[in-house]
PDB file of C-alpha atoms and ligand atoms in Angstrom:
ATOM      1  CA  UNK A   1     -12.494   2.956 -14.073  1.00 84.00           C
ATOM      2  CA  UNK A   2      -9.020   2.725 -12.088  1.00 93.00           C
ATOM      3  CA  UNK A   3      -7.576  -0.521 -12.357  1.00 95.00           C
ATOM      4  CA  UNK A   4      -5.431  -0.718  -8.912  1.00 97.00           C
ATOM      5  CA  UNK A   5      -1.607  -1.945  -8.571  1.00 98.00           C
ATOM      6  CA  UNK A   6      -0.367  -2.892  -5.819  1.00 98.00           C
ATOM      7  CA  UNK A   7       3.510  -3.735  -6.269  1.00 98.00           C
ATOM      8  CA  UNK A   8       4.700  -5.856  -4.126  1.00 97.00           C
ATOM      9  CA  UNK A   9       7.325  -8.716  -2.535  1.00 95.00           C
ATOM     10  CA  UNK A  10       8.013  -8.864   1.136  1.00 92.00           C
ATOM     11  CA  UNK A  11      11.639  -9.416   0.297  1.00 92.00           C
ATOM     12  CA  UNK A  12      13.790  -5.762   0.841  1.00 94.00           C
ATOM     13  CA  UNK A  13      15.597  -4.210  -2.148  1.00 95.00           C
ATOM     14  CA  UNK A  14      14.343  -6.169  -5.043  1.00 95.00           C
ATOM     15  CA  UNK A  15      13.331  -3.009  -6.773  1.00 98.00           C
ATOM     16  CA  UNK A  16       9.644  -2.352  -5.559  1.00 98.00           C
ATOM     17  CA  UNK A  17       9.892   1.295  -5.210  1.00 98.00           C
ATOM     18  CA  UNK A  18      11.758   1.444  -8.734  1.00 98.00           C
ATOM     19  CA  UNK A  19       9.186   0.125 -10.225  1.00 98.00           C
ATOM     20  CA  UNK A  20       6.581   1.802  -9.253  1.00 98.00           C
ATOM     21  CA  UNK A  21       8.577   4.956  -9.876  1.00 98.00           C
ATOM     22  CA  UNK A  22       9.152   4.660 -13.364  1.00 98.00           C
ATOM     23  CA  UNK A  23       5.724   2.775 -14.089  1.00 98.00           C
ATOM     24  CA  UNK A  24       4.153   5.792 -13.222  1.00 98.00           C
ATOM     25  CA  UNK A  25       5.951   8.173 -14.884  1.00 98.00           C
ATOM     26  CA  UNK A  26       5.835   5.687 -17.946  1.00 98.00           C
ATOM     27  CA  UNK A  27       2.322   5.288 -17.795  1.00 98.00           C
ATOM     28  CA  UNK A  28       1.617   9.527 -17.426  1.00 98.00           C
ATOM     29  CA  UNK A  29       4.551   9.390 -20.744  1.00 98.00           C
ATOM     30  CA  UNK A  30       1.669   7.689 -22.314  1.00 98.00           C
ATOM     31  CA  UNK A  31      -0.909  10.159 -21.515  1.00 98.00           C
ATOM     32  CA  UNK A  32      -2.314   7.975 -18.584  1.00 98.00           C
ATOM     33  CA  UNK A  33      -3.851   9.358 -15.419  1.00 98.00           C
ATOM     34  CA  UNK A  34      -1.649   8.060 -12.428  1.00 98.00           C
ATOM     35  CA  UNK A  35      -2.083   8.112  -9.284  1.00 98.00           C
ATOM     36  CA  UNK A  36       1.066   6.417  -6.825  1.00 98.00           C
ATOM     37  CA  UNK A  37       0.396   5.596  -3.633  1.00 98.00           C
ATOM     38  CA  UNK A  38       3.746   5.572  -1.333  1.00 98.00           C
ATOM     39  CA  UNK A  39       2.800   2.825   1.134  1.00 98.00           C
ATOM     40  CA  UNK A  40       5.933   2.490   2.911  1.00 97.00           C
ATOM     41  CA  UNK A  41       7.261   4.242   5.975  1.00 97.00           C
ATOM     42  CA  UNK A  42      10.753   4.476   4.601  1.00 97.00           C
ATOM     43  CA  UNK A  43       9.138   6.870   2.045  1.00 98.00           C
ATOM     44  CA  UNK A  44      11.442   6.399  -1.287  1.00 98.00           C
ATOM     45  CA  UNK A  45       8.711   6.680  -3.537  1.00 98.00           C
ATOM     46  CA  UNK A  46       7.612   9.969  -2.015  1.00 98.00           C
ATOM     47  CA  UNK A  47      11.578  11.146  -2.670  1.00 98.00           C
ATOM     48  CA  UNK A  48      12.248   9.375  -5.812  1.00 98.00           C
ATOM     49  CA  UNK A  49       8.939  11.688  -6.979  1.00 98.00           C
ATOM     50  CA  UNK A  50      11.015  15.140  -6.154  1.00 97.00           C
ATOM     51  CA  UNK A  51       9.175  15.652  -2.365  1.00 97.00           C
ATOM     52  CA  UNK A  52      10.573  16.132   0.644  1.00 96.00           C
ATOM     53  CA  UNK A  53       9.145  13.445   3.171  1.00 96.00           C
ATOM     54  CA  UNK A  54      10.872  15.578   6.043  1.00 95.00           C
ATOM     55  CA  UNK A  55       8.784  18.694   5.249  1.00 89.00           C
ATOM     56  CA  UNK A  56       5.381  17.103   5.120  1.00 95.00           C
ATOM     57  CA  UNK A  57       2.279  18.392   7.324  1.00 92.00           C
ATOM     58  CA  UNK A  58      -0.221  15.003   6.304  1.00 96.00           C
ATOM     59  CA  UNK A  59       0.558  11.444   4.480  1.00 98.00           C
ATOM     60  CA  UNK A  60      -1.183   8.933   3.878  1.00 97.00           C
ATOM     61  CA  UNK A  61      -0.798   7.729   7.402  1.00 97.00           C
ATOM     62  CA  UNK A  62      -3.144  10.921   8.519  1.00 96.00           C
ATOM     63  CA  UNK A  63      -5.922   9.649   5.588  1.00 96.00           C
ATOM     64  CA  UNK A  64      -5.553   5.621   6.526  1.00 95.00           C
ATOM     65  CA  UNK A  65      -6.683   6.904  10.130  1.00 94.00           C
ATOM     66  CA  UNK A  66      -9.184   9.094   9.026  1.00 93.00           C
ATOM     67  CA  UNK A  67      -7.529  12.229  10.208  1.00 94.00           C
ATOM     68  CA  UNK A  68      -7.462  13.772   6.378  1.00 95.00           C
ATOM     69  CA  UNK A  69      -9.230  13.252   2.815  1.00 94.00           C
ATOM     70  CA  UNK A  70      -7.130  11.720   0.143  1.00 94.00           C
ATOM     71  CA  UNK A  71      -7.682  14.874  -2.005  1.00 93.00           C
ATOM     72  CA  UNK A  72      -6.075  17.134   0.615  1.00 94.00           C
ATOM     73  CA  UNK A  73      -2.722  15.060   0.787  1.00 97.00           C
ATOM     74  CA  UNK A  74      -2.098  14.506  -2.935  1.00 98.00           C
ATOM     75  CA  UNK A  75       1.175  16.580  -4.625  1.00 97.00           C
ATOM     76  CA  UNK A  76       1.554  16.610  -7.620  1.00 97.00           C
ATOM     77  CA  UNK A  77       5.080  14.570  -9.178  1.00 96.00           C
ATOM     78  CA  UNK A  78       5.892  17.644 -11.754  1.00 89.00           C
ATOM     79  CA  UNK A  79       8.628  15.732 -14.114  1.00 93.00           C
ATOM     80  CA  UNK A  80       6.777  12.759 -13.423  1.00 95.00           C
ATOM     81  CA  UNK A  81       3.800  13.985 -14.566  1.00 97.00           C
ATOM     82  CA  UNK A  82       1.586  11.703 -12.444  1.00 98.00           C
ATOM     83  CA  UNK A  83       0.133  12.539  -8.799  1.00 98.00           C
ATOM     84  CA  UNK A  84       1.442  10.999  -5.465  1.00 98.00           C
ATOM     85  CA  UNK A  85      -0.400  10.305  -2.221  1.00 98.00           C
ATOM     86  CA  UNK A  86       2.827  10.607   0.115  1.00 98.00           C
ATOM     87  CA  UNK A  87       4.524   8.899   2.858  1.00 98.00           C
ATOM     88  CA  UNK A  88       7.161   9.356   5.673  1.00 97.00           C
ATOM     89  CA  UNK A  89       7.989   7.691   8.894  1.00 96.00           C
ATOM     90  CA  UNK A  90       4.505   8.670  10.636  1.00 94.00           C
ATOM     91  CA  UNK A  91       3.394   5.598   8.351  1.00 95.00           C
ATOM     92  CA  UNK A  92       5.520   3.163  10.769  1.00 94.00           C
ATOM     93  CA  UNK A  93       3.094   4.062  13.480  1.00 91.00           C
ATOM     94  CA  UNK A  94       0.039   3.341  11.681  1.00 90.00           C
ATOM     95  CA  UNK A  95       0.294  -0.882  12.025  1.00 84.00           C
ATOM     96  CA  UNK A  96      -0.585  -0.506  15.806  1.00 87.00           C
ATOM     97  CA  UNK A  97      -2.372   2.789  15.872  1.00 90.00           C
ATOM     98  CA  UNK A  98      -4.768   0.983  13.386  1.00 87.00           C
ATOM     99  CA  UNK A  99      -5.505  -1.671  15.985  1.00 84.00           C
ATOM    100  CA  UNK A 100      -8.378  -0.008  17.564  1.00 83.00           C
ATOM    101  CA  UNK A 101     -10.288   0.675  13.436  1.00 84.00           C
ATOM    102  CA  UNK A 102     -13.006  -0.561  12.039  1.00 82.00           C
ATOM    103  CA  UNK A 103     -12.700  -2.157   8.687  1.00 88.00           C
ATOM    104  CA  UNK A 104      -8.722  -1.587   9.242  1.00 91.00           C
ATOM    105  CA  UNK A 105      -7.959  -3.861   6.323  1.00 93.00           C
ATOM    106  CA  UNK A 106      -9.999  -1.553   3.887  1.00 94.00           C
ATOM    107  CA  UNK A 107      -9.098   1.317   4.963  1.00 94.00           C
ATOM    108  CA  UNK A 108      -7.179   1.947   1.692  1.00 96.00           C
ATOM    109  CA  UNK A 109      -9.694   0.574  -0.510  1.00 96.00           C
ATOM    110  CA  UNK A 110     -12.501   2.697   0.858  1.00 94.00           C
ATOM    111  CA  UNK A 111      -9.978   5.860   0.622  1.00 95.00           C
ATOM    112  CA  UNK A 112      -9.112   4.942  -3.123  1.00 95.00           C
ATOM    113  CA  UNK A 113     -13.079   4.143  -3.988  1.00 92.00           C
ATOM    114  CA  UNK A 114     -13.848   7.791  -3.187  1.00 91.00           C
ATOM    115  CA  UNK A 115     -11.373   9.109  -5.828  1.00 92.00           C
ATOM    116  CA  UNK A 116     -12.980   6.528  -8.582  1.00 78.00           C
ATOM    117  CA  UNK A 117     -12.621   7.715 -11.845  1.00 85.00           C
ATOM    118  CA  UNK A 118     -10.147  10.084 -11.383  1.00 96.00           C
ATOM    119  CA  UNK A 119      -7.211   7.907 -12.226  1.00 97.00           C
ATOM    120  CA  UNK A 120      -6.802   5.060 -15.029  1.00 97.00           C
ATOM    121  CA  UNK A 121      -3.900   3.816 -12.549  1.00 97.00           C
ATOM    122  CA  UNK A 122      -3.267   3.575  -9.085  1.00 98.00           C
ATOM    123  CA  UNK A 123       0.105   2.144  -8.238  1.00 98.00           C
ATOM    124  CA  UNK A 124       0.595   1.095  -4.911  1.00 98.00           C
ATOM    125  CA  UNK A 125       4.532   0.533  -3.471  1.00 98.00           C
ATOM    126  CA  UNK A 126       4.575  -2.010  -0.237  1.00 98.00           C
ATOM    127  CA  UNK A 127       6.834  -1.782   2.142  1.00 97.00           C
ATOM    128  CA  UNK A 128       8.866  -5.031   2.144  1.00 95.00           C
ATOM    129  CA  UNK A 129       6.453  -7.276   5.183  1.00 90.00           C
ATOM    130  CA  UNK A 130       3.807  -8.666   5.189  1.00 87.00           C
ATOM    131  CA  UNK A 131       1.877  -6.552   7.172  1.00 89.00           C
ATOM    132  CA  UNK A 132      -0.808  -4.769   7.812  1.00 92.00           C
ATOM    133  CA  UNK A 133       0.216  -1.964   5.215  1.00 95.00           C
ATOM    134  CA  UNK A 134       0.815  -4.709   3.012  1.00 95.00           C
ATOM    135  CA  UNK A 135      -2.540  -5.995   3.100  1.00 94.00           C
ATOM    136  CA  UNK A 136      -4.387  -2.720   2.924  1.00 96.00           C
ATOM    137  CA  UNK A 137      -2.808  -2.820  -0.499  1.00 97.00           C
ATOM    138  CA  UNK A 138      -3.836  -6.074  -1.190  1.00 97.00           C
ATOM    139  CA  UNK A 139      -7.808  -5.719  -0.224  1.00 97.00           C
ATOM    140  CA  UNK A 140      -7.739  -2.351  -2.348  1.00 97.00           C
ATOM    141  CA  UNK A 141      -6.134  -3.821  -5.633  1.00 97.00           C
ATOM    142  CA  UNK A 142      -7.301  -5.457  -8.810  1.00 97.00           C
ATOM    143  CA  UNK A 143      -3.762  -7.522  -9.640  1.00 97.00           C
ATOM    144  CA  UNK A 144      -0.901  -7.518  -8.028  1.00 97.00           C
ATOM    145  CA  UNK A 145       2.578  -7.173  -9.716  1.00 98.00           C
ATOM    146  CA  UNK A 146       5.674  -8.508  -8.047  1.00 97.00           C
ATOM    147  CA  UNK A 147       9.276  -7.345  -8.768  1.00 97.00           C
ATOM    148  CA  UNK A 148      11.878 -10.170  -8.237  1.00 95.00           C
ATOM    149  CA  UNK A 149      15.592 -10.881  -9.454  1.00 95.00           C
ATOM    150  CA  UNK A 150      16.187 -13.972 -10.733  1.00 93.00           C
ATOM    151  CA  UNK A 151      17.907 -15.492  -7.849  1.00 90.00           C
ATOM    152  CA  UNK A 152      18.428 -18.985  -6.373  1.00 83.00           C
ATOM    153  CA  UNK A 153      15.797 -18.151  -3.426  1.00 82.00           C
ATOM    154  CA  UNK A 154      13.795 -16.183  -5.022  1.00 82.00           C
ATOM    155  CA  UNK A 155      11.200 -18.661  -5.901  1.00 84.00           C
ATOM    156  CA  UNK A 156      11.142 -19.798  -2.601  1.00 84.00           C
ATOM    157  CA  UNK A 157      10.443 -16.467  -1.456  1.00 83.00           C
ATOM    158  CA  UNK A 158       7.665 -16.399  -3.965  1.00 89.00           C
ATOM    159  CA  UNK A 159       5.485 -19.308  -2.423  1.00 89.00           C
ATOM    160  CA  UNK A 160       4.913 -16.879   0.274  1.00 87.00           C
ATOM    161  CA  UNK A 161       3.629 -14.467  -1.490  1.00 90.00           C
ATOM    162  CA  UNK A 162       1.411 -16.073  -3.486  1.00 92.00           C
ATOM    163  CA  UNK A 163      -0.024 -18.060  -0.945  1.00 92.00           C
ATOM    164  CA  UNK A 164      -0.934 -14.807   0.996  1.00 91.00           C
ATOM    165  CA  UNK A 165      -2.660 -13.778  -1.970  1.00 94.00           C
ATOM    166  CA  UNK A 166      -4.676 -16.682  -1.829  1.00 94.00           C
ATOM    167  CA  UNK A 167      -5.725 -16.004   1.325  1.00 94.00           C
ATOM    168  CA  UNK A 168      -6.713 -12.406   0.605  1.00 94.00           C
ATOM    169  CA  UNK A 169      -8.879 -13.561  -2.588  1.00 96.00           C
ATOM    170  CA  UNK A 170     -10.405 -16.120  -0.211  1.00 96.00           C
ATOM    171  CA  UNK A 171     -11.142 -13.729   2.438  1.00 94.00           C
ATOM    172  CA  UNK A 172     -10.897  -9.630   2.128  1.00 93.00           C
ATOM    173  CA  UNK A 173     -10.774  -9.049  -1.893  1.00 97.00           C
ATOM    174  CA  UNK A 174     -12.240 -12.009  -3.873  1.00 97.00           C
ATOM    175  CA  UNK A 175     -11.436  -9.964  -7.047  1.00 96.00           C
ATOM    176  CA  UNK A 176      -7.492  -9.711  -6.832  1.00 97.00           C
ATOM    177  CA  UNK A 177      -5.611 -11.483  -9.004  1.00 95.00           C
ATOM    178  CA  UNK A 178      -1.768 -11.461  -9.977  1.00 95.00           C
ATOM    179  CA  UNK A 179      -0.706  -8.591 -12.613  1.00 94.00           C
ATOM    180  CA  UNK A 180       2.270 -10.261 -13.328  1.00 96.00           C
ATOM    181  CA  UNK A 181       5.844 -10.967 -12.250  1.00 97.00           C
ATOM    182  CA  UNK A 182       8.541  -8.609 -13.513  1.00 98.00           C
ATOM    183  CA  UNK A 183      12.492  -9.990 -14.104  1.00 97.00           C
ATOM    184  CA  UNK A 184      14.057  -6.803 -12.517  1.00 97.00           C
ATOM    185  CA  UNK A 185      18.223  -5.807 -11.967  1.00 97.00           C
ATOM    186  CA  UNK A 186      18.477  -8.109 -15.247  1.00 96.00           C
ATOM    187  CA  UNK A 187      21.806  -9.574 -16.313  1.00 93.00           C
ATOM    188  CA  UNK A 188      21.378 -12.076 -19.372  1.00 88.00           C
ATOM    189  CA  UNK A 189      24.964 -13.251 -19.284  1.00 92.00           C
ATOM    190  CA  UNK A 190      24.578 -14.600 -16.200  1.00 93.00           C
ATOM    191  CA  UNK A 191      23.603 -18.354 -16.114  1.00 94.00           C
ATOM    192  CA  UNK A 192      21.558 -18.805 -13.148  1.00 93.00           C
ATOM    193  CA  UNK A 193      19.986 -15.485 -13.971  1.00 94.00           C
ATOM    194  CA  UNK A 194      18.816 -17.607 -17.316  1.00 94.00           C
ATOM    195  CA  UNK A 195      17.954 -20.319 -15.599  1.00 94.00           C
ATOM    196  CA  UNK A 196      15.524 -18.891 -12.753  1.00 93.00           C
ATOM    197  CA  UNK A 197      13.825 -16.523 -15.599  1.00 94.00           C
ATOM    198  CA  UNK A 198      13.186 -20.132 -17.476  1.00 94.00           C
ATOM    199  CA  UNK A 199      11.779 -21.790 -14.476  1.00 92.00           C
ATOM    200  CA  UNK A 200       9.968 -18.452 -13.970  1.00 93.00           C
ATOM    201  CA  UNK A 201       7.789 -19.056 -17.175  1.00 94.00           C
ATOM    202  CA  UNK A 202       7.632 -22.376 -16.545  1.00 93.00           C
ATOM    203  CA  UNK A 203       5.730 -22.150 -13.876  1.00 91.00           C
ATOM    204  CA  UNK A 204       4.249 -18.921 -14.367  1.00 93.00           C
ATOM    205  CA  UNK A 205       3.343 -18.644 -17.880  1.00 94.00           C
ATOM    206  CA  UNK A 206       2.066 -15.522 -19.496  1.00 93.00           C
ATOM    207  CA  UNK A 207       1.949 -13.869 -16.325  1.00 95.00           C
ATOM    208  CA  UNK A 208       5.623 -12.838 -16.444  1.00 97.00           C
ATOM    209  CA  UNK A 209       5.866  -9.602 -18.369  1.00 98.00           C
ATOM    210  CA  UNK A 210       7.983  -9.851 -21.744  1.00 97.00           C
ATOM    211  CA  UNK A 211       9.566  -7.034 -21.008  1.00 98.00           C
ATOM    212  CA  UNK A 212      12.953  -7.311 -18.792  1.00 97.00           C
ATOM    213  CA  UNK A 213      14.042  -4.941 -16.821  1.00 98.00           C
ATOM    214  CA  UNK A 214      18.185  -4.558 -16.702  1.00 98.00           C
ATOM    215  CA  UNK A 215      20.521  -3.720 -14.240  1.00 97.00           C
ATOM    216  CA  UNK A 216      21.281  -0.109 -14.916  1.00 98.00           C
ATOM    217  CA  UNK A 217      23.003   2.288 -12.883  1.00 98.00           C
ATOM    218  CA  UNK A 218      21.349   5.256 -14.129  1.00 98.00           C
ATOM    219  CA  UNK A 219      17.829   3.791 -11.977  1.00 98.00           C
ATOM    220  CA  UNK A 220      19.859   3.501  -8.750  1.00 98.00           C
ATOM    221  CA  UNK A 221      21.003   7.401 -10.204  1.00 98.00           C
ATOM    222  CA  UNK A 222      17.756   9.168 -10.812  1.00 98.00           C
ATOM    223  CA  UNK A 223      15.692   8.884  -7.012  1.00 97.00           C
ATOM    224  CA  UNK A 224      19.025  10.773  -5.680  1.00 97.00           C
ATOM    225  CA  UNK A 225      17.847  13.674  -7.358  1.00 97.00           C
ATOM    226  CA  UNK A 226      14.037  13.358  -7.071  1.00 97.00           C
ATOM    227  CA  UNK A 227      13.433  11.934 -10.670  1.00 98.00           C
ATOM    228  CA  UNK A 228      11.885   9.083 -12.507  1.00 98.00           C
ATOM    229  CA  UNK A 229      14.837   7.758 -14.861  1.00 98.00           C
ATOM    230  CA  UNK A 230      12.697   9.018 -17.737  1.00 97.00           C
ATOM    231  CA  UNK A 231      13.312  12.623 -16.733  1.00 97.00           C
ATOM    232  CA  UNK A 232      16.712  12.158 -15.483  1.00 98.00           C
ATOM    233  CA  UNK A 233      18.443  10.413 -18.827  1.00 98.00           C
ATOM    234  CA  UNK A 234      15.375   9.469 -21.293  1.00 97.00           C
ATOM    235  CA  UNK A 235      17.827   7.511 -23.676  1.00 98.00           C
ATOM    236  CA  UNK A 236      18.729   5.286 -20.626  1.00 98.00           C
ATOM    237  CA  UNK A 237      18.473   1.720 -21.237  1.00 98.00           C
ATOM    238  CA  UNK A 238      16.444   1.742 -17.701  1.00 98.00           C
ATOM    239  CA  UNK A 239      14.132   4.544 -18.843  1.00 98.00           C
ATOM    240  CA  UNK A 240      13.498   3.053 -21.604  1.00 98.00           C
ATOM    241  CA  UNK A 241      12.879  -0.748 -20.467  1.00 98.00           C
ATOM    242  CA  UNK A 242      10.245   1.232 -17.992  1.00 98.00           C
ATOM    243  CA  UNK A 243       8.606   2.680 -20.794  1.00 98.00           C
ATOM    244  CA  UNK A 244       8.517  -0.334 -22.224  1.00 98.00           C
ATOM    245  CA  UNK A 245       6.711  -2.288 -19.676  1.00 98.00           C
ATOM    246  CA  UNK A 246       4.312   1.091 -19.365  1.00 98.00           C
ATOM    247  CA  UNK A 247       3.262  -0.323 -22.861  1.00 98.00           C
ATOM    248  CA  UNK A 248       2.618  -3.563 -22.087  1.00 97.00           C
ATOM    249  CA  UNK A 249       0.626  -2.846 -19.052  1.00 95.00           C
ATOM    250  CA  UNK A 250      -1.844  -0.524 -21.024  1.00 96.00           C
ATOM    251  CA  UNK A 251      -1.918  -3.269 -24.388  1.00 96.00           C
ATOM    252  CA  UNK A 252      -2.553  -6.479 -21.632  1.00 92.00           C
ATOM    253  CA  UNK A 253      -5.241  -4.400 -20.442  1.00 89.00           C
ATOM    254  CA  UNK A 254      -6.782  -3.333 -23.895  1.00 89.00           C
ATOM    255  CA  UNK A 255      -6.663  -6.988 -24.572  1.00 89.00           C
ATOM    256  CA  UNK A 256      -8.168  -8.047 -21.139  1.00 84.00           C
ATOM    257  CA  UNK A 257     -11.231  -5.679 -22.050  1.00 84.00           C
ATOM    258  CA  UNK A 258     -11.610  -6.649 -25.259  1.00 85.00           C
ATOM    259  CA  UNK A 259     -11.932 -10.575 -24.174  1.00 82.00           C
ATOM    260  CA  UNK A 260     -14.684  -9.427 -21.479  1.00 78.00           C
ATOM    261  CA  UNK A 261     -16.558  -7.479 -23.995  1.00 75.00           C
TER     262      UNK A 261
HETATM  263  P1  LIG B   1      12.537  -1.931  -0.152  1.00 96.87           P
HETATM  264  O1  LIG B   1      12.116  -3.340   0.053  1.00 96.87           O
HETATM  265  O2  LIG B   1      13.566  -1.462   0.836  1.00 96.87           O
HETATM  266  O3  LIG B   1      11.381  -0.992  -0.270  1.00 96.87           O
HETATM  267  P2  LIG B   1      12.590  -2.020  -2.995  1.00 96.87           P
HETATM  268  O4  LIG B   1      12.088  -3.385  -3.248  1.00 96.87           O
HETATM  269  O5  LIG B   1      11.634  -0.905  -3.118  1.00 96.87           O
HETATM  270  O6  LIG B   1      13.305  -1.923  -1.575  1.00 96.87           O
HETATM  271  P3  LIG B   1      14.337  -0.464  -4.643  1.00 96.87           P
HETATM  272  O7  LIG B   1      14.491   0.574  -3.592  1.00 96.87           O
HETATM  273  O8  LIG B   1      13.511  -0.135  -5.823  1.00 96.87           O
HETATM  274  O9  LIG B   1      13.827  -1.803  -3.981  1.00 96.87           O
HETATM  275  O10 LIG B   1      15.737  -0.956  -5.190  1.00 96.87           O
HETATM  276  C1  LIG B   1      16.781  -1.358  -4.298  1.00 96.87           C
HETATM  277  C2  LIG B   1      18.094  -0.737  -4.785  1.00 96.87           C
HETATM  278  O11 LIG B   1      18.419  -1.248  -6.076  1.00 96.87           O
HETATM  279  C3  LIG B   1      18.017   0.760  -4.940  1.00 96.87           C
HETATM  280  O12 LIG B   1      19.248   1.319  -4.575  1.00 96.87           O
HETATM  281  C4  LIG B   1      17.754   0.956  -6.414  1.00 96.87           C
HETATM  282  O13 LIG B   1      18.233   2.196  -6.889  1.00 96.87           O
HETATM  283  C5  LIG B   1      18.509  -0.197  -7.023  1.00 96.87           C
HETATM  284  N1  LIG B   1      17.905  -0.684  -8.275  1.00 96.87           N
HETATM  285  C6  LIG B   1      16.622  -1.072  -8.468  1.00 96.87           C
HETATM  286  N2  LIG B   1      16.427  -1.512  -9.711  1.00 96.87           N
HETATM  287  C7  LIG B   1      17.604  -1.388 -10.356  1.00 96.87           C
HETATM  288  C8  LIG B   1      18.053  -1.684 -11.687  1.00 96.87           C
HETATM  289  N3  LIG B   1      17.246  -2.211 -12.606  1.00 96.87           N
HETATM  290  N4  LIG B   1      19.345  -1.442 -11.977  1.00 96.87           N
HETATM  291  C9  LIG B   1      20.183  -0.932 -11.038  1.00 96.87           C
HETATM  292  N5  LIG B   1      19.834  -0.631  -9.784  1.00 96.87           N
HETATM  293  C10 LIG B   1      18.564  -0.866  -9.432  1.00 96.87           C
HETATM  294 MG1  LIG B   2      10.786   0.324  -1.632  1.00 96.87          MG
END
């Protein structure tokens, strides 16, 4: 079965679309089926996975309002080695357009039901809002995973989220549960930094990853030229940290399945 990511944080910049660009190409480095799902009108996933939003005939804005199948709008990411349900700014129209749907929270999850079984991963990057995008991607996923820096707000910002996931598990997607929050942009010689990732575990536990990812210039490199860090410098303390986390996400759920079993 696909287990469903949705990565998310409503704050802008704090390295959503980075991670779900090298998670998938991590996870497809480790012989994983991956599908990513570009969820955000600004469509940087779609260029950080080598295509051209500008040159696109259908999105996933044509599929969310039922104007395409999923199978007809999925490229394939050829260094990434995983497949990628694309976006551009048509998305930005689909909040209001989406008004007048049935079911217009679900429209995702009944979209990404029909491919079941195709994928072991479907990564979903949110645009930074909470909005209507955002919460298609929250009725169609299993866990969330959440991208932050460890900042002096950034907790605060954090409250926010999580309580919206409450509301979706008490509502639209009873199932959804948090992934797990990823230190992103890391710099351990800074203090606060330190401190913020303590109070992090502290509160969170074992649902922070182990696995840091650091500030590394050769992340903010790679999208420029339509690659995932791992096929732009391998060796790269950033491609590497990705793959990294690629392993943890595939051993947490190996463990996961063996504790339902
Ligand atoms: P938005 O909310 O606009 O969608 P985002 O949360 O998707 O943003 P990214 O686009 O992934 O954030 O990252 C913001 C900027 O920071 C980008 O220029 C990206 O290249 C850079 N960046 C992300 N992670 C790192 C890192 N670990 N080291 C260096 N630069 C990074
Ligand atoms: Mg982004």
């Amino acid at each position: 079965m696909s287990r469903i990511i949705a990565i998310t944080n409503q704050k802008g910049g704090v390295g959503k679309t980075t991670t779900a660009v090298n998670l998938a190409a991590g996870l497809a480095h480790l012989a994983q089926r991956v599908l990513l799902v570009d969820l955000d009108p600004q469509g940087n996933a779609t260029m950080g996975s080598g295509i051209d939003k500008r040159g696109l005939g259908r999105t996933v804005y044509h599929v969310l309002l039922g104007q395409a199948g999923s199978s007809d709008v999925i490229q394939r990411s050829s260094h990434g080695g995983y497949d990628l349900l694309p976006a551009n700014r048509d998305l930005a129209g689909a909040e209001v357009e989406m008004v007048g749907i049935a079911q217009r929270e679900t429209r995702l999850k009944d979209e990404l039901r029909a491919l079941n079984g195709r994928y072991d991963y479907v990564l979903i990057d949110c645009p930074p809002a909470l909005s209507m995008l955002t919460v298609n991607a929250l009725a169609a996923a299993d866990a969330v995973l959440i991208p932050m820096q460890c900042e002096y707000f950034a907790l605060e910002g954090l409250t926010d989220l999580v309580n919206t996931i409450r509301k979706v598990k008490a509502g639209i997607n009873p199932r959804i549960e948090i992934e797990g929050l990823l230190r992103v942009m890391f710099d351990p010689r800074n203090t606060l930094a330190q401190q913020v990732s303590d109070q992090l575990k502290g509160h969170f536990g074992a649902k922070v990853f182990d696995t840091v990812i650091p500030r590394n210039v050769r992340l903010a490199e790679a999208p420029s030229h339509g690659l995932a860090a791992l096929a732009y410098d391998r060796s790269s303390k950033g491609a590497q940290a990705y793959l990294k986390l690629a392993e943890e996400f595939i051993a947490r759920r190996q463990h996961r399945s063996k504790e339902t079993s």
